[in-house]
Amino acid sequence: MSAPGAPEPAPAAVTTGAMGWCPFPDEAAALAALGTLLREGLVACGNVIPGMTSVFVWQDEIQTAREVGVLFKTRTDLLDRAVSRLAQLHPYEEPAVLGWHCDAGAPQTLAWLSALAPRT
């Protein structure tokens, strides 16, 4: 802990990154959620993947829908917060939001993720 008025120490270096995945009903919903997570400092990037066809079981029936997927890049220590926030922002009643820790990352990528500054 720092003395009163002293600058906070720099965060420890990130040793692994993390990823998140979530499908959305359309690009506007995907971009809105991604923009919020970026502004809140919970993710560093999101790749919006249009034109997906999802086939899934919902309410005991096999269904098909056109969706837009988003792959999110973040830090391991922010993953739970990012997944939780994404579930809050999502327009679906029960969104499929997944996150996982990455086993490896390029040093430049990990340094970039280290610079994330979450806002409360």
XYZ file of N, CA, C and O in Angstrom:
480
model
N 0.838 -1.173 0.000
C 0.000 0.000 0.000
C 0.886 1.240 0.000
O 1.874 1.296 0.700
N 0.495 2.253 -0.754
C 1.266 3.490 -0.852
C 0.940 4.430 0.300
O -0.135 4.392 0.881
N 1.891 5.308 0.587
C 1.659 6.347 1.585
C 0.614 7.315 1.056
O 0.462 7.474 -0.155
N -0.135 7.992 1.937
C -1.136 8.957 1.477
C -0.509 9.980 0.535
O 0.541 10.536 0.820
N -1.160 10.198 -0.585
C -0.690 11.165 -1.564
C 0.352 10.632 -2.531
O 0.664 11.268 -3.530
N 0.908 9.447 -2.256
C 1.914 8.869 -3.160
C 1.200 8.197 -4.329
O 0.085 7.707 -4.185
N 1.821 8.176 -5.494
C 1.191 7.497 -6.634
C 1.076 6.005 -6.365
O 1.897 5.416 -5.673
N 0.026 5.426 -6.908
C -0.171 3.984 -6.778
C 0.890 3.265 -7.599
O 1.280 3.739 -8.677
N 1.365 2.116 -7.132
C 2.336 1.363 -7.914
C 1.705 0.838 -9.199
O 0.500 0.663 -9.270
N 2.530 0.621 -10.192
C 2.045 0.077 -11.463
C 1.514 -1.326 -11.235
O 2.010 -2.054 -10.379
N 0.467 -1.725 -11.998
C -0.050 -3.080 -11.840
C 1.003 -4.104 -12.247
O 1.882 -3.830 -13.056
N 0.888 -5.281 -11.669
C 1.812 -6.362 -12.023
C 1.635 -6.713 -13.496
O 0.562 -6.540 -14.060
N 2.677 -7.183 -14.094
C 2.623 -7.566 -15.503
C 1.625 -8.707 -15.695
O 1.496 -9.582 -14.849
N 0.928 -8.659 -16.779
C -0.019 -9.715 -17.114
C 0.764 -10.909 -17.629
O 1.616 -10.767 -18.499
N 0.493 -12.061 -17.081
C 1.177 -13.264 -17.561
C 0.337 -14.020 -18.572
O 0.865 -14.774 -19.364
N -0.969 -13.839 -18.531
C -1.843 -14.452 -19.538
C -2.979 -13.501 -19.856
O -3.392 -12.704 -19.022
N -3.473 -13.631 -21.038
C -4.642 -12.869 -21.451
C -5.871 -13.743 -21.304
O -5.793 -14.893 -20.865
N -7.006 -13.187 -21.656
C -8.262 -13.924 -21.594
C -9.123 -13.525 -22.781
O -8.932 -12.456 -23.370
N -10.045 -14.402 -23.118
C -10.946 -14.168 -24.244
C -12.381 -14.362 -23.777
O -12.646 -15.099 -22.832
N -13.277 -13.715 -24.460
C -14.699 -13.906 -24.239
C -15.379 -14.100 -25.575
O -14.879 -13.651 -26.612
N -16.515 -14.766 -25.552
C -17.265 -15.033 -26.779
C -18.741 -14.864 -26.491
O -19.231 -15.297 -25.433
N -19.451 -14.246 -27.440
C -20.882 -14.082 -27.275
C -21.544 -13.806 -28.623
O -21.061 -12.962 -29.383
N -22.637 -14.500 -28.938
C -23.426 -14.165 -30.124
C -24.481 -13.105 -29.798
O -24.956 -13.029 -28.662
N -24.814 -12.288 -30.790
C -25.811 -11.231 -30.655
C -26.839 -11.344 -31.777
O -26.538 -11.891 -32.839
N -28.017 -10.743 -31.591
C -29.037 -10.842 -32.637
C -28.704 -10.029 -33.886
O -29.170 -10.352 -34.977
N -27.890 -8.970 -33.733
C -27.540 -8.138 -34.884
C -26.288 -7.321 -34.568
O -25.828 -7.277 -33.416
N -25.760 -6.677 -35.591
C -24.525 -5.916 -35.431
C -24.699 -4.715 -34.503
O -23.794 -4.385 -33.729
N -25.844 -4.068 -34.552
C -26.060 -2.905 -33.687
C -25.972 -3.295 -32.212
O -25.325 -2.591 -31.416
N -26.571 -4.402 -31.830
C -26.512 -4.859 -30.436
C -25.088 -5.247 -30.060
O -24.617 -4.948 -28.956
N -24.385 -5.899 -30.980
C -23.001 -6.303 -30.724
C -22.109 -5.086 -30.525
O -21.313 -5.027 -29.575
N -22.231 -4.102 -31.404
C -21.407 -2.899 -31.302
C -21.738 -2.080 -30.059
O -20.841 -1.497 -29.435
N -23.001 -2.037 -29.662
C -23.387 -1.301 -28.463
C -22.750 -1.928 -27.221
O -22.161 -1.222 -26.393
N -22.836 -3.249 -27.085
C -22.243 -3.927 -25.925
C -20.727 -3.786 -25.946
O -20.106 -3.494 -24.913
N -20.121 -3.981 -27.095
C -18.675 -3.847 -27.224
C -18.231 -2.439 -26.849
O -17.258 -2.253 -26.104
N -18.926 -1.435 -27.331
C -18.576 -0.051 -27.009
C -18.618 0.223 -25.515
O -17.734 0.881 -24.969
N -19.617 -0.314 -24.843
C -19.716 -0.127 -23.387
C -18.550 -0.788 -22.678
O -17.921 -0.189 -21.799
N -18.221 -2.033 -23.054
C -17.106 -2.734 -22.414
C -15.776 -2.024 -22.675
O -14.922 -1.961 -21.785
N -15.605 -1.460 -23.858
C -14.389 -0.697 -24.161
C -14.324 0.565 -23.309
O -13.291 0.869 -22.708
N -15.423 1.320 -23.248
C -15.448 2.560 -22.457
C -15.235 2.285 -20.970
O -14.631 3.095 -20.273
N -15.725 1.141 -20.490
C -15.569 0.792 -19.078
C -14.211 0.157 -18.776
O -13.908 -0.153 -17.636
N -13.388 -0.033 -19.813
C -12.049 -0.569 -19.626
C -12.005 -2.041 -19.265
O -11.011 -2.513 -18.718
N -13.056 -2.787 -19.586
C -13.097 -4.215 -19.256
C -12.546 -5.091 -20.364
O -12.219 -6.258 -20.135
N -12.470 -4.559 -21.581
C -11.870 -5.272 -22.711
C -10.999 -4.299 -23.484
O -11.194 -3.082 -23.428
N -10.041 -4.843 -24.215
C -9.168 -4.017 -25.042
C -9.612 -4.013 -26.502
O -9.258 -3.118 -27.254
N -10.392 -5.026 -26.892
C -10.752 -5.180 -28.295
C -11.902 -6.156 -28.415
O -12.096 -7.020 -27.558
N -12.642 -6.034 -29.477
C -13.656 -7.018 -29.825
C -13.680 -7.183 -31.322
O -13.610 -6.195 -32.058
N -13.726 -8.414 -31.770
C -13.837 -8.704 -33.198
C -15.279 -9.093 -33.493
O -15.767 -10.103 -32.995
N -15.959 -8.273 -34.285
C -17.350 -8.518 -34.638
C -17.362 -9.380 -35.899
O -16.781 -9.009 -36.920
N -18.018 -10.530 -35.790
C -18.030 -11.522 -36.864
C -19.463 -11.646 -37.382
O -20.311 -12.282 -36.739
N -19.745 -11.020 -38.525
C -21.124 -11.032 -39.038
C -21.464 -12.339 -39.754
O -20.596 -13.145 -40.068
N -22.753 -12.504 -39.982
C -23.220 -13.569 -40.863
C -23.138 -14.979 -40.324
O -23.031 -15.918 -41.099
N -23.203 -15.160 -39.015
C -23.171 -16.510 -38.454
C -24.569 -17.123 -38.522
O -25.568 -16.429 -38.340
N -24.601 -18.401 -38.742
C -25.837 -19.145 -38.571
C -25.671 -19.998 -37.330
O -24.766 -20.820 -37.258
N -26.520 -19.772 -36.344
C -26.479 -20.541 -35.110
C -27.607 -21.556 -35.107
O -28.739 -21.236 -35.455
N -27.275 -22.778 -34.733
C -28.254 -23.847 -34.588
C -28.153 -24.303 -33.142
O -27.072 -24.660 -32.677
N -29.273 -24.270 -32.420
C -29.226 -24.479 -30.976
C -30.543 -25.067 -30.475
O -31.555 -25.032 -31.163
N -30.501 -25.586 -29.265
C -31.708 -26.062 -28.600
C -32.185 -24.965 -27.664
O -31.426 -24.470 -26.825
N -33.436 -24.548 -27.837
C -34.038 -23.545 -26.971
C -35.468 -23.980 -26.689
O -36.221 -24.253 -27.625
N -35.809 -24.088 -25.429
C -37.136 -24.520 -24.990
C -37.517 -25.849 -25.642
O -38.594 -26.004 -26.189
N -36.574 -26.780 -25.581
C -36.752 -28.162 -26.061
C -36.964 -28.291 -27.566
O -37.449 -29.321 -28.028
N -36.603 -27.276 -28.326
C -36.721 -27.351 -29.784
C -35.420 -26.919 -30.430
O -34.749 -26.006 -29.947
N -35.072 -27.575 -31.537
C -33.914 -27.153 -32.316
C -34.329 -25.937 -33.139
O -35.336 -25.974 -33.854
N -33.559 -24.873 -32.996
C -33.864 -23.635 -33.701
C -32.640 -23.150 -34.463
O -31.511 -23.542 -34.168
N -32.880 -22.283 -35.424
C -31.821 -21.687 -36.234
C -32.021 -20.178 -36.243
O -33.152 -19.701 -36.335
N -30.919 -19.444 -36.138
C -30.999 -17.983 -36.177
C -29.744 -17.423 -36.829
O -28.663 -18.003 -36.732
N -29.898 -16.299 -37.512
C -28.757 -15.538 -38.012
C -28.298 -14.654 -36.864
O -29.102 -13.965 -36.233
N -26.997 -14.687 -36.583
C -26.461 -13.907 -35.474
C -25.129 -13.270 -35.868
O -24.573 -13.564 -36.922
N -24.658 -12.419 -34.983
C -23.361 -11.765 -35.111
C -22.568 -12.163 -33.879
O -23.037 -11.983 -32.759
N -21.381 -12.710 -34.068
C -20.555 -13.112 -32.934
C -19.534 -12.039 -32.602
O -19.127 -11.261 -33.463
N -19.138 -11.999 -31.334
C -18.068 -11.088 -30.922
C -17.073 -11.870 -30.080
O -17.453 -12.570 -29.137
N -15.806 -11.748 -30.461
C -14.695 -12.324 -29.714
C -14.014 -11.163 -28.988
O -13.554 -10.211 -29.624
N -14.000 -11.220 -27.662
C -13.460 -10.143 -26.833
C -12.077 -10.505 -26.317
O -11.837 -11.651 -25.946
N -11.180 -9.514 -26.234
C -9.839 -9.708 -25.672
C -9.730 -8.886 -24.392
O -10.065 -7.702 -24.388
N -9.259 -9.523 -23.316
C -9.137 -8.850 -22.034
C -8.017 -9.476 -21.220
O -7.250 -10.291 -21.745
N -7.922 -9.099 -19.955
C -6.947 -9.682 -19.029
C -7.623 -10.744 -18.179
O -8.825 -10.688 -17.938
N -6.823 -11.659 -17.662
C -7.373 -12.713 -16.814
C -8.054 -12.143 -15.571
O -9.098 -12.649 -15.155
N -7.499 -11.085 -14.990
C -8.094 -10.533 -13.774
C -9.367 -9.741 -14.035
O -10.098 -9.409 -13.097
N -9.684 -9.448 -15.298
C -10.906 -8.723 -15.647
C -11.971 -9.615 -16.264
O -13.089 -9.168 -16.506
N -11.634 -10.864 -16.520
C -12.535 -11.741 -17.260
C -13.894 -11.897 -16.580
O -14.929 -11.740 -17.232
N -13.922 -12.192 -15.304
C -15.207 -12.390 -14.623
C -16.061 -11.130 -14.674
O -17.271 -11.199 -14.900
N -15.447 -9.973 -14.474
C -16.195 -8.709 -14.546
C -16.725 -8.459 -15.951
O -17.863 -8.016 -16.119
N -15.907 -8.738 -16.964
C -16.335 -8.526 -18.344
C -17.491 -9.454 -18.706
O -18.474 -9.020 -19.330
N -17.408 -10.723 -18.319
C -18.481 -11.684 -18.616
C -19.769 -11.268 -17.908
O -20.856 -11.274 -18.502
N -19.667 -10.884 -16.656
C -20.842 -10.471 -15.895
C -21.493 -9.227 -16.502
O -22.715 -9.156 -16.657
N -20.665 -8.261 -16.856
C -21.193 -7.021 -17.447
C -21.831 -7.292 -18.799
O -22.889 -6.735 -19.119
N -21.217 -8.133 -19.594
C -21.770 -8.482 -20.899
C -23.137 -9.138 -20.751
O -24.067 -8.832 -21.499
N -23.287 -10.019 -19.788
C -24.584 -10.658 -19.547
C -25.643 -9.625 -19.167
O -26.809 -9.748 -19.561
N -25.247 -8.572 -18.427
C -26.188 -7.501 -18.060
C -26.616 -6.690 -19.275
O -27.777 -6.280 -19.378
N -25.678 -6.431 -20.174
C -25.937 -5.576 -21.334
C -26.691 -6.278 -22.456
O -27.319 -5.630 -23.285
N -26.634 -7.583 -22.496
C -27.120 -8.356 -23.638
C -28.633 -8.300 -23.775
O -29.351 -8.374 -22.790
N -29.127 -8.190 -25.025
C -30.577 -8.119 -25.225
C -31.308 -9.460 -25.081
O -32.525 -9.470 -24.909
N -30.604 -10.583 -25.145
C -31.274 -11.878 -25.019
C -31.692 -12.136 -23.578
O -31.014 -11.711 -22.634
N -32.753 -12.896 -23.417
C -33.234 -13.304 -22.091
C -32.169 -14.131 -21.365
O -31.933 -13.939 -20.178
N -31.556 -15.056 -22.069
C -30.496 -15.898 -21.501
C -29.333 -15.970 -22.494
O -29.207 -16.934 -23.247
N -28.470 -14.943 -22.503
C -27.379 -14.924 -23.480
C -26.329 -16.000 -23.213
O -26.108 -16.391 -22.069
N -25.729 -16.457 -24.281
C -24.611 -17.397 -24.191
C -23.330 -16.578 -24.119
O -22.865 -16.043 -25.123
N -22.798 -16.433 -22.918
C -21.586 -15.648 -22.693
C -20.550 -16.593 -22.100
O -20.781 -17.179 -21.050
N -19.420 -16.737 -22.781
C -18.359 -17.624 -22.322
C -17.043 -16.865 -22.232
O -16.797 -15.944 -23.008
N -16.203 -17.281 -21.314
C -14.879 -16.690 -21.184
C -13.872 -17.748 -20.798
O -14.227 -18.745 -20.169
N -12.626 -17.531 -21.204
C -11.574 -18.485 -20.873
C -10.230 -17.784 -20.810
O -10.021 -16.747 -21.422
N -9.335 -18.382 -20.032
C -7.968 -17.880 -19.916
C -7.156 -18.446 -21.071
O -7.313 -19.618 -21.439
N -6.292 -17.642 -21.635
C -5.429 -18.072 -22.730
C -4.154 -18.692 -22.157
O -3.614 -18.190 -21.175
N -3.698 -19.739 -22.765
C -2.480 -20.411 -22.312
C -1.214 -19.682 -22.734
O -0.168 -19.852 -22.118
N -1.301 -18.887 -23.790
C -0.112 -18.202 -24.298
C -0.532 -16.916 -25.000
O -1.673 -16.786 -25.436
N 0.412 -16.001 -25.099
C 0.158 -14.756 -25.806
C 1.472 -14.109 -26.176
O 2.467 -14.255 -25.460
N 1.479 -13.401 -27.292
C 2.678 -12.677 -27.698
C 2.974 -11.600 -26.656
O 2.051 -10.980 -26.113
N 4.244 -11.373 -26.340
C 4.587 -10.351 -25.338
C 3.958 -8.990 -25.632
O 3.501 -8.310 -24.715
N 3.899 -8.608 -26.904
C 3.314 -7.320 -27.260
C 1.820 -7.289 -26.938
O 1.284 -6.272 -26.495
N 1.139 -8.397 -27.175
C -0.290 -8.472 -26.885
C -0.528 -8.389 -25.385
O -1.413 -7.673 -24.921
N 0.265 -9.116 -24.614
C 0.107 -9.095 -23.159
C 0.416 -7.715 -22.586
O -0.261 -7.255 -21.664
N 1.398 -7.026 -23.161
C 1.705 -5.663 -22.714
C 0.533 -4.734 -23.019
O 0.173 -3.873 -22.203
N -0.071 -4.892 -24.175
C -1.229 -4.087 -24.575
C -2.386 -4.325 -23.600
O -3.016 -3.381 -23.136
N -2.640 -5.584 -23.252
C -3.707 -5.893 -22.312
C -3.400 -5.351 -20.920
O -4.306 -4.962 -20.186
N -2.134 -5.315 -20.551
C -1.739 -4.782 -19.247
C -2.142 -3.322 -19.080
O -2.333 -2.845 -17.965
N -2.251 -2.612 -20.193
C -2.573 -1.183 -20.137
C -4.053 -0.906 -19.915
O -4.432 0.254 -19.733
N -4.894 -1.933 -19.917
C -6.316 -1.712 -19.655
C -6.492 -1.026 -18.305
O -5.834 -1.393 -17.329
N -7.375 -0.071 -18.255
C -7.637 0.666 -17.012
C -9.145 0.661 -16.758
O -9.868 1.532 -17.237
N -9.639 -0.341 -16.013
C -11.074 -0.426 -15.753
C -11.591 0.814 -15.022
O -10.914 1.379 -14.176
N -12.790 1.212 -15.392
C -13.453 2.334 -14.730
C -14.608 1.756 -13.920
O -15.297 0.882 -14.385
N -14.818 2.255 -12.771
C -15.907 1.738 -11.928
C -17.196 2.481 -12.129
O -17.282 3.460 -12.764
